[in-house]
GROMACS .gro file of C-alpha atoms in nm:
model
  394
    1MET     CA    1   4.220  10.843   4.626
    2LYS     CA    2   4.241  11.113   4.892
    3TRP     CA    3   4.464  10.898   5.116
    4THR     CA    4   4.702  10.823   4.826
    5LYS     CA    5   4.741  11.197   4.765
    6GLN     CA    6   4.821  11.259   5.133
    7LYS     CA    7   5.083  10.981   5.130
    8LYS     CA    8   5.252  11.144   4.834
    9ILE     CA    9   5.259  11.482   5.014
   10ILE     CA   10   5.413  11.321   5.329
   11SER     CA   11   5.673  11.142   5.119
   12VAL     CA   12   5.770  11.470   4.950
   13ILE     CA   13   5.807  11.641   5.290
   14ILE     CA   14   6.025  11.358   5.428
   15LEU     CA   15   6.245  11.359   5.120
   16SER     CA   16   6.280  11.735   5.144
   17CYS     CA   17   6.385  11.712   5.510
   18LEU     CA   18   6.638  11.440   5.435
   19SER     CA   19   6.777  11.646   5.151
   20CYS     CA   20   6.820  11.942   5.387
   21ILE     CA   21   7.001  11.723   5.643
   22PHE     CA   22   7.236  11.584   5.384
   23LEU     CA   23   7.302  11.933   5.257
   24ILE     CA   24   7.369  12.073   5.608
   25LEU     CA   25   7.577  11.782   5.748
   26PRO     CA   26   7.879  11.844   5.527
   27ILE     CA   27   7.874  12.203   5.650
   28LEU     CA   28   7.828  12.121   6.024
   29MET     CA   29   8.067  11.825   6.046
   30PRO     CA   30   8.377  12.020   5.945
   31GLN     CA   31   8.277  12.289   6.194
   32GLU     CA   32   8.246  12.032   6.478
   33THR     CA   33   8.569  11.862   6.375
   34ALA     CA   34   8.740  12.198   6.361
   35LYS     CA   35   8.615  12.280   6.711
   36GLN     CA   36   8.743  11.948   6.846
   37ASN     CA   37   9.078  11.998   6.677
   38ASN     CA   38   9.099  12.350   6.813
   39ASN     CA   39   9.030  12.227   7.171
   40LEU     CA   40   9.287  11.952   7.130
   41GLN     CA   41   9.543  12.207   7.016
   42LYS     CA   42   9.467  12.420   7.323
   43VAL     CA   43   9.519  12.119   7.552
   44GLU     CA   44   9.844  12.030   7.376
   45MET     CA   45   9.961  12.391   7.401
   46THR     CA   46   9.891  12.403   7.777
   47VAL     CA   47  10.069  12.070   7.826
   48SER     CA   48  10.365  12.197   7.625
   49LEU     CA   49  10.390  12.516   7.832
   50ILE     CA   50  10.383  12.310   8.155
   51GLU     CA   51  10.655  12.084   8.017
   52GLN     CA   52  10.869  12.389   7.936
   53GLU     CA   53  10.814  12.533   8.286
   54ASN     CA   54  10.935  12.205   8.437
   55GLU     CA   55  11.228  12.134   8.211
   56GLY     CA   56  11.475  11.916   8.401
   57ALA     CA   57  11.211  11.789   8.645
   58LEU     CA   58  11.084  11.431   8.643
   59LEU     CA   59  10.731  11.376   8.513
   60VAL     CA   60  10.573  11.152   8.777
   61GLN     CA   61  10.223  11.142   8.634
   62LYS     CA   62  10.021  11.254   8.332
   63LYS     CA   63   9.674  11.108   8.380
   64GLU     CA   64   9.344  11.182   8.207
   65ILE     CA   65   9.035  11.133   8.421
   66GLU     CA   66   8.700  11.065   8.254
   67LYS     CA   67   8.802  11.284   7.958
   68LYS     CA   68   8.720  11.573   8.189
   69PHE     CA   69   9.062  11.683   8.308
   70ILE     CA   70   9.430  11.593   8.306
   71ASN     CA   71   9.648  11.567   8.619
   72MET     CA   72  10.021  11.630   8.572
   73VAL     CA   73  10.272  11.588   8.857
   74TYR     CA   74  10.644  11.669   8.847
   75GLU     CA   75  10.922  11.594   9.094
   76ARG     CA   76  11.175  11.876   9.095
   77LEU     CA   77  11.549  11.843   9.152
   78ASP     CA   78  11.513  11.929   9.522
   79GLY     CA   79  11.267  11.641   9.570
   80THR     CA   80  10.956  11.858   9.607
   81ARG     CA   81  10.655  11.808   9.379
   82ILE     CA   82  10.433  12.038   9.179
   83SER     CA   83  10.100  11.949   9.020
   84TYR     CA   84   9.866  12.084   8.754
   85PHE     CA   85   9.507  12.025   8.648
   86ILE     CA   86   9.401  12.092   8.289
   87ASP     CA   87   9.046  12.105   8.155
   88ALA     CA   88   9.048  11.832   7.887
   89GLU     CA   89   8.781  12.012   7.682
   90ASN     CA   90   8.927  12.362   7.646
   91GLY     CA   91   9.288  12.333   7.765
   92SER     CA   92   9.256  12.586   8.047
   93LYS     CA   93   9.437  12.535   8.376
   94ILE     CA   94   9.201  12.461   8.662
   95GLU     CA   95   9.239  12.418   9.040
   96LEU     CA   96   9.166  12.131   9.276
   97ASN     CA   97   8.841  12.292   9.386
   98ASP     CA   98   8.715  12.253   9.027
   99LEU     CA   99   8.724  11.876   9.087
  100ILE     CA  100   8.517  11.904   9.406
  101LYS     CA  101   8.141  11.957   9.424
  102GLU     CA  102   8.104  12.325   9.500
  103GLU     CA  103   7.861  12.277   9.788
  104GLN     CA  104   8.084  12.004   9.939
  105PHE     CA  105   8.418  12.188   9.930
  106PRO     CA  106   8.409  12.300  10.298
  107GLN     CA  107   8.344  11.939  10.404
  108PHE     CA  108   8.630  11.822  10.182
  109GLU     CA  109   8.869  12.070  10.346
  110GLU     CA  110   8.759  11.963  10.694
  111LYS     CA  111   8.815  11.597  10.610
  112ILE     CA  112   9.170  11.667  10.486
  113LYS     CA  113   9.239  11.863  10.805
  114GLU     CA  114   9.103  11.578  11.018
  115LEU     CA  115   9.328  11.327  10.841
  116LEU     CA  116   9.633  11.551  10.884
  117TYR     CA  117   9.582  11.556  11.261
  118LYS     CA  118   9.541  11.179  11.264
  119LYS     CA  119   9.877  11.131  11.095
  120TYR     CA  120  10.099  11.409  11.227
  121PRO     CA  121  10.181  11.570  11.563
  122LYS     CA  122  10.004  11.897  11.627
  123PHE     CA  123  10.312  12.113  11.567
  124ILE     CA  124  10.326  11.977  11.208
  125ALA     CA  125   9.952  11.942  11.139
  126ASP     CA  126   9.882  12.300  11.253
  127ILE     CA  127  10.118  12.437  10.987
  128LEU     CA  128  10.015  12.204  10.706
  129ALA     CA  129   9.646  12.279  10.769
  130SER     CA  130   9.720  12.651  10.735
  131ASN     CA  131   9.801  12.605  10.362
  132GLN     CA  132  10.092  12.850  10.400
  133GLY     CA  133  10.319  12.654  10.168
  134GLU     CA  134  10.319  12.457   9.845
  135ILE     CA  135  10.074  12.169   9.797
  136ALA     CA  136  10.074  11.919   9.510
  137TYR     CA  137   9.802  11.665   9.430
  138GLU     CA  138   9.840  11.330   9.257
  139ILE     CA  139   9.518  11.152   9.161
  140ARG     CA  140   9.565  10.775   9.166
  141ASP     CA  141   9.315  10.500   9.091
  142THR     CA  142   9.202  10.441   9.452
  143GLU     CA  143   9.353  10.732   9.646
  144LEU     CA  144   9.461  11.094   9.640
  145ILE     CA  145   9.822  11.169   9.738
  146ILE     CA  146   9.888  11.518   9.877
  147TYR     CA  147  10.247  11.648   9.893
  148TYR     CA  148  10.343  11.937  10.124
  149SER     CA  149  10.659  12.143  10.070
  150ASN     CA  150  10.806  12.483  10.160
  151PHE     CA  151  10.614  12.506  10.488
  152THR     CA  152  10.796  12.676  10.777
  153ILE     CA  153  10.785  12.427  11.066
  154THR     CA  154  10.993  12.450  11.385
  155PRO     CA  155  11.166  12.219  11.452
  156ALA     CA  156  11.191  12.126  11.084
  157PRO     CA  157  11.094  11.768  10.990
  158THR     CA  158  11.344  11.579  10.777
  159GLU     CA  159  11.086  11.339  10.632
  160GLU     CA  160  10.879  11.407  10.320
  161LEU     CA  161  10.542  11.539  10.433
  162THR     CA  162  10.257  11.368  10.250
  163LEU     CA  163   9.901  11.256  10.310
  164THR     CA  164   9.745  10.953  10.141
  165VAL     CA  165   9.366  10.996  10.126
  166ASP     CA  166   9.165  10.681  10.061
  167TYR     CA  167   8.869  10.761   9.831
  168HIS     CA  168   8.639  10.600  10.090
  169GLU     CA  169   8.699  10.920  10.289
  170ILE     CA  170   8.616  11.175  10.017
  171LYS     CA  171   8.411  10.998   9.747
  172ASP     CA  172   8.095  11.197   9.828
  173TYR     CA  173   8.276  11.528   9.769
  174LEU     CA  174   8.424  11.456   9.424
  175ASN     CA  175   8.263  11.540   9.090
  176PHE     CA  176   8.424  11.243   8.914
  177LYS     CA  177   8.391  10.869   8.967
  178VAL     CA  178   8.654  10.677   9.162
  179GLN     CA  179   8.754  10.319   9.240
  180LEU     CA  180   8.729  10.206   9.602
  181LYS     CA  181   8.961   9.966   9.782
  182ASP     CA  182   8.803   9.660   9.944
  183GLU     CA  183   8.884   9.808  10.286
  184LYS     CA  184   8.938  10.169  10.389
  185VAL     CA  185   9.297  10.255  10.484
  186VAL     CA  186   9.366  10.560  10.702
  187GLU     CA  187   9.717  10.687  10.776
  188SER     CA  188   9.758  10.716  11.151
  189ASP     CA  189  10.009  10.780  11.426
  190ASN     CA  190   9.932  10.426  11.543
  191ASN     CA  191  10.118  10.287  11.242
  192LEU     CA  192  10.448  10.241  11.426
  193LYS     CA  193  10.741  10.253  11.185
  194ASN     CA  194  11.033  10.012  11.222
  195GLU     CA  195  11.283  10.276  11.117
  196ARG     CA  196  11.206  10.501  11.415
  197LYS     CA  197  11.391  10.485  11.746
  198TYR     CA  198  11.182  10.421  12.057
  199ILE     CA  199  11.223  10.548  12.412
  200ALA     CA  200  11.002  10.545  12.722
  201PHE     CA  201  10.912  10.853  12.925
  202THR     CA  202  10.819  10.786  13.289
  203PHE     CA  203  10.671  11.028  13.542
  204ASP     CA  204  10.685  10.962  13.917
  205ASP     CA  205  10.502  11.088  14.228
  206GLY     CA  206  10.162  11.171  14.077
  207PRO     CA  207   9.884  11.196  14.007
  208SER     CA  208   9.912  11.573  14.025
  209GLY     CA  209   9.580  11.700  13.894
  210ALA     CA  210   9.607  11.971  13.626
  211LYS     CA  211   9.981  11.920  13.581
  212THR     CA  212   9.937  11.550  13.506
  213LYS     CA  213   9.653  11.626  13.263
  214LYS     CA  214   9.862  11.891  13.085
  215LEU     CA  215  10.142  11.639  13.037
  216VAL     CA  216   9.890  11.390  12.898
  217ASP     CA  217   9.759  11.653  12.655
  218THR     CA  218  10.114  11.742  12.546
  219LEU     CA  219  10.194  11.377  12.483
  220GLU     CA  220   9.873  11.336  12.283
  221ASP     CA  221   9.943  11.648  12.074
  222ASN     CA  222  10.273  11.489  11.976
  223LYS     CA  223  10.128  11.139  11.909
  224MET     CA  224  10.318  10.992  12.204
  225HIS     CA  225  10.255  10.800  12.528
  226ALA     CA  226  10.424  10.752  12.864
  227THR     CA  227  10.413  10.551  13.186
  228PHE     CA  228  10.298  10.732  13.502
  229PHE     CA  229  10.418  10.571  13.826
  230MET     CA  230  10.160  10.686  14.081
  231VAL     CA  231  10.157  10.687  14.460
  232GLY     CA  232   9.866  10.480  14.593
  233ASN     CA  233   9.736  10.726  14.852
  234ARG     CA  234   9.736  11.001  14.586
  235MET     CA  235   9.550  10.777  14.340
  236ALA     CA  236   9.268  10.746  14.593
  237LEU     CA  237   9.231  11.126  14.604
  238GLN     CA  238   9.238  11.178  14.227
  239PRO     CA  239   9.055  10.893  14.051
  240GLU     CA  240   8.948  11.120  13.761
  241THR     CA  241   9.307  11.215  13.686
  242LEU     CA  242   9.403  10.849  13.686
  243LYS     CA  243   9.125  10.768  13.441
  244TYR     CA  244   9.228  11.062  13.221
  245VAL     CA  245   9.580  10.921  13.193
  246LEU     CA  246   9.451  10.580  13.084
  247GLU     CA  247   9.183  10.711  12.849
  248HIS     CA  248   9.451  10.887  12.643
  249GLY     CA  249   9.656  10.575  12.580
  250ASN     CA  250   9.908  10.597  12.861
  251GLU     CA  251  10.013  10.340  13.118
  252ILE     CA  252  10.007  10.346  13.499
  253GLY     CA  253  10.245  10.170  13.734
  254SER     CA  254  10.283  10.165  14.111
  255HIS     CA  255  10.514  10.403  14.298
  256SER     CA  256  10.423  10.236  14.629
  257TYR     CA  257  10.134  10.337  14.854
  258THR     CA  258  10.310  10.583  15.085
  259HIS     CA  259  10.630  10.666  14.893
  260SER     CA  260  10.839  10.491  15.156
  261ASN     CA  261  11.191  10.361  15.109
  262LEU     CA  262  11.089  10.003  15.043
  263LYS     CA  263  11.438   9.871  15.110
  264ARG     CA  264  11.385   9.942  15.479
  265LEU     CA  265  11.053   9.760  15.510
  266LYS     CA  266  10.992   9.407  15.633
  267LYS     CA  267  10.811   9.147  15.424
  268GLU     CA  268  10.472   9.211  15.584
  269GLU     CA  269  10.508   9.584  15.535
  270LEU     CA  270  10.602   9.530  15.170
  271LYS     CA  271  10.299   9.310  15.115
  272GLN     CA  272  10.078   9.574  15.275
  273GLU     CA  273  10.220   9.843  15.044
  274GLU     CA  274  10.150   9.624  14.743
  275PHE     CA  275   9.802   9.527  14.861
  276ASN     CA  276   9.692   9.884  14.943
  277THR     CA  277   9.812  10.027  14.610
  278ASN     CA  278   9.656   9.749  14.405
  279LEU     CA  279   9.328   9.778  14.595
  280VAL     CA  280   9.295  10.150  14.518
  281TYR     CA  281   9.384  10.098  14.152
  282LYS     CA  282   9.146   9.804  14.111
  283ASN     CA  283   8.859   9.995  14.273
  284ILE     CA  284   8.905  10.271  14.017
  285THR     CA  285   8.985  10.071  13.703
  286GLY     CA  286   8.893   9.709  13.768
  287GLU     CA  287   9.250   9.612  13.671
  288GLU     CA  288   9.565   9.523  13.864
  289LEU     CA  289   9.904   9.691  13.854
  290THR     CA  290  10.198   9.498  13.714
  291LEU     CA  291  10.481   9.756  13.712
  292LEU     CA  292  10.659   9.910  14.012
  293ARG     CA  293  10.894  10.207  14.018
  294PRO     CA  294  11.030  10.183  14.375
  295PRO     CA  295  11.076  10.524  14.542
  296TYR     CA  296  11.434  10.653  14.495
  297GLY     CA  297  11.496  10.354  14.267
  298ASN     CA  298  11.588  10.145  14.571
  299ILE     CA  299  11.559   9.769  14.519
  300ASN     CA  300  11.691   9.473  14.719
  301GLU     CA  301  11.649   9.098  14.718
  302ASN     CA  302  11.386   9.111  14.992
  303MET     CA  303  11.165   9.326  14.767
  304LYS     CA  304  11.213   9.095  14.467
  305GLU     CA  305  11.122   8.789  14.672
  306THR     CA  306  10.820   8.951  14.839
  307MET     CA  307  10.655   9.174  14.577
  308ASN     CA  308  10.499   9.034  14.261
  309TYR     CA  309  10.592   9.329  14.037
  310ILE     CA  310  10.802   9.400  13.731
  311PHE     CA  311  11.060   9.648  13.862
  312VAL     CA  312  11.126   9.947  13.634
  313ASN     CA  313  11.404  10.195  13.700
  314TRP     CA  314  11.577  10.420  13.445
  315ASN     CA  315  11.901  10.495  13.266
  316ILE     CA  316  11.850  10.871  13.213
  317ASP     CA  317  11.767  11.084  13.516
  318THR     CA  318  11.667  11.441  13.426
  319GLU     CA  319  11.690  11.544  13.793
  320ASP     CA  320  11.393  11.771  13.729
  321TRP     CA  321  11.312  11.768  14.101
  322ARG     CA  322  11.655  11.913  14.182
  323TYR     CA  323  11.706  12.181  13.916
  324ARG     CA  324  11.349  12.291  13.835
  325ASP     CA  325  11.493  12.431  13.510
  326SER     CA  326  11.330  12.348  13.176
  327GLU     CA  327  11.651  12.401  12.974
  328HIS     CA  328  11.844  12.164  13.200
  329ILE     CA  329  11.570  11.901  13.169
  330TYR     CA  330  11.555  11.947  12.791
  331HIS     CA  331  11.930  11.901  12.745
  332SER     CA  332  11.950  11.610  12.990
  333ILE     CA  333  11.726  11.426  12.742
  334ILE     CA  334  11.817  11.554  12.396
  335ASP     CA  335  12.195  11.546  12.450
  336LYS     CA  336  12.202  11.186  12.575
  337VAL     CA  337  11.903  10.993  12.445
  338GLU     CA  338  11.946  10.667  12.256
  339ASP     CA  339  11.714  10.399  12.127
  340GLY     CA  340  11.564  10.191  12.411
  341ASP     CA  341  11.626  10.442  12.693
  342ILE     CA  342  11.394  10.482  12.992
  343ILE     CA  343  11.382  10.843  13.111
  344LEU     CA  344  11.286  10.958  13.463
  345MET     CA  345  11.080  11.272  13.532
  346HIS     CA  346  10.806  11.382  13.773
  347ASP     CA  347  10.458  11.517  13.693
  348LEU     CA  348  10.478  11.774  13.975
  349TYR     CA  349  10.661  12.071  13.822
  350ASP     CA  350  10.575  12.337  13.565
  351THR     CA  351  10.937  12.334  13.445
  352THR     CA  352  10.904  11.964  13.360
  353ILE     CA  353  10.594  12.038  13.152
  354GLU     CA  354  10.776  12.320  12.971
  355ALA     CA  355  11.070  12.089  12.895
  356VAL     CA  356  10.842  11.812  12.765
  357GLU     CA  357  10.656  12.059  12.541
  358LYS     CA  358  10.988  12.160  12.385
  359VAL     CA  359  11.161  11.822  12.367
  360LEU     CA  360  10.882  11.611  12.214
  361PRO     CA  361  10.879  11.790  11.874
  362GLU     CA  362  11.258  11.781  11.865
  363LEU     CA  363  11.260  11.409  11.941
  364TYR     CA  364  11.002  11.351  11.666
  365VAL     CA  365  11.207  11.522  11.394
  366ARG     CA  366  11.516  11.330  11.510
  367GLY     CA  367  11.334  11.004  11.450
  368PHE     CA  368  11.235  10.914  11.806
  369GLN     CA  369  10.895  10.789  11.918
  370VAL     CA  370  10.810  10.825  12.288
  371VAL     CA  371  10.608  10.530  12.421
  372SER     CA  372  10.516  10.364  12.751
  373VAL     CA  373  10.744  10.105  12.912
  374SER     CA  374  10.518   9.817  12.806
  375GLU     CA  375  10.495   9.949  12.449
  376LEU     CA  376  10.873   9.977  12.438
  377ALA     CA  377  10.912   9.615  12.549
  378LYS     CA  378  10.661   9.498  12.288
  379ILE     CA  379  10.833   9.689  12.009
  380LYS     CA  380  11.170   9.547  12.113
  381GLY     CA  381  11.027   9.195  12.120
  382GLN     CA  382  11.083   9.149  12.492
  383THR     CA  383  10.849   9.003  12.755
  384LEU     CA  384  10.869   9.189  13.085
  385GLU     CA  385  10.907   8.939  13.369
  386PRO     CA  386  10.798   8.981  13.732
  387LYS     CA  387  11.075   9.022  13.992
  388LYS     CA  388  11.322   9.140  13.728
  389VAL     CA  389  11.467   9.492  13.710
  390TYR     CA  390  11.467   9.696  13.386
  391ARG     CA  391  11.668  10.016  13.343
  392SER     CA  392  11.643  10.030  12.964
  393ILE     CA  393  11.499   9.803  12.694
  394LYS     CA  394  11.736   9.774  12.400
   0.00000   0.00000   0.00000
């Protein structure tokens, strides 16, 4: 009897609670719906204002991500892009850093900087990494595209400056989920582009210690390589410089052992020159030399018959040894250069280094890529043959 009474009391309480819920729900639901509608109106208003600001521009993307935020990207009439992020819940404009985990934002910035220097020469990457311009962000399914515009870069690049960031690189820094490609793709200076023009820089008479290393560093800063034709007896004195040249992606050829006029030597003397130079090089690197830049560019039939080298001369002579003037060297290259040229310089003079520092950025923005002789031949689809003479590779 007692238990039956308790059951009745519990039933009354449950029914009372349910009644309260049913009474309150009609009140709460309109409030929640009104809130959602209000937020939606705020989002639509923000979108509308952005559309008005960009009237006449092309809408490239309007993408909602995880119902958290909206990414809008416009291409303006001048070809530059502008982007916006909108909070999908309250319609407020937000910034890129709102999409990044707060504690990971410094790491995110460092990763973007690292990728910029992988893709671009230093004179461009330095400026882009400074953020002293306009940056737009386009969030795609598997990658982030960053567009850079209105940056002051000298000399000024003519290409659109962008960075494609594979989510493999930044997934740990983002506060939203992303799709990953099967394999990570990183934009790099090693991705040689068919539309660029290619030329070979060559430096004779080294190695020359700090000067050679500075040239190597300048080439590397500009994402370029060269061929260094070294004198055998100087190689023996500077093995570390030789290694430094190779470690940074450059090529080494022979410039004879004693810098003699090889045209005047007999067969046995020529063989000795070749043997001595190759011995020094092999002792340092374990490899053998295949290219020869004969001193003074002198070649005769006796040399071709006797020496087992690919002979490499040039078709642009900067005469840097004669003028020792960086402006003269600069103009001897920039005023004449064409696709497939081989250019002669020496890694002995400060004025040559100054000219190279100035000319490499200018060559880059004009669509030239400076490479080694062997790289040039490979790009042009040619096989360099021993005992033949090459002055250019077209």
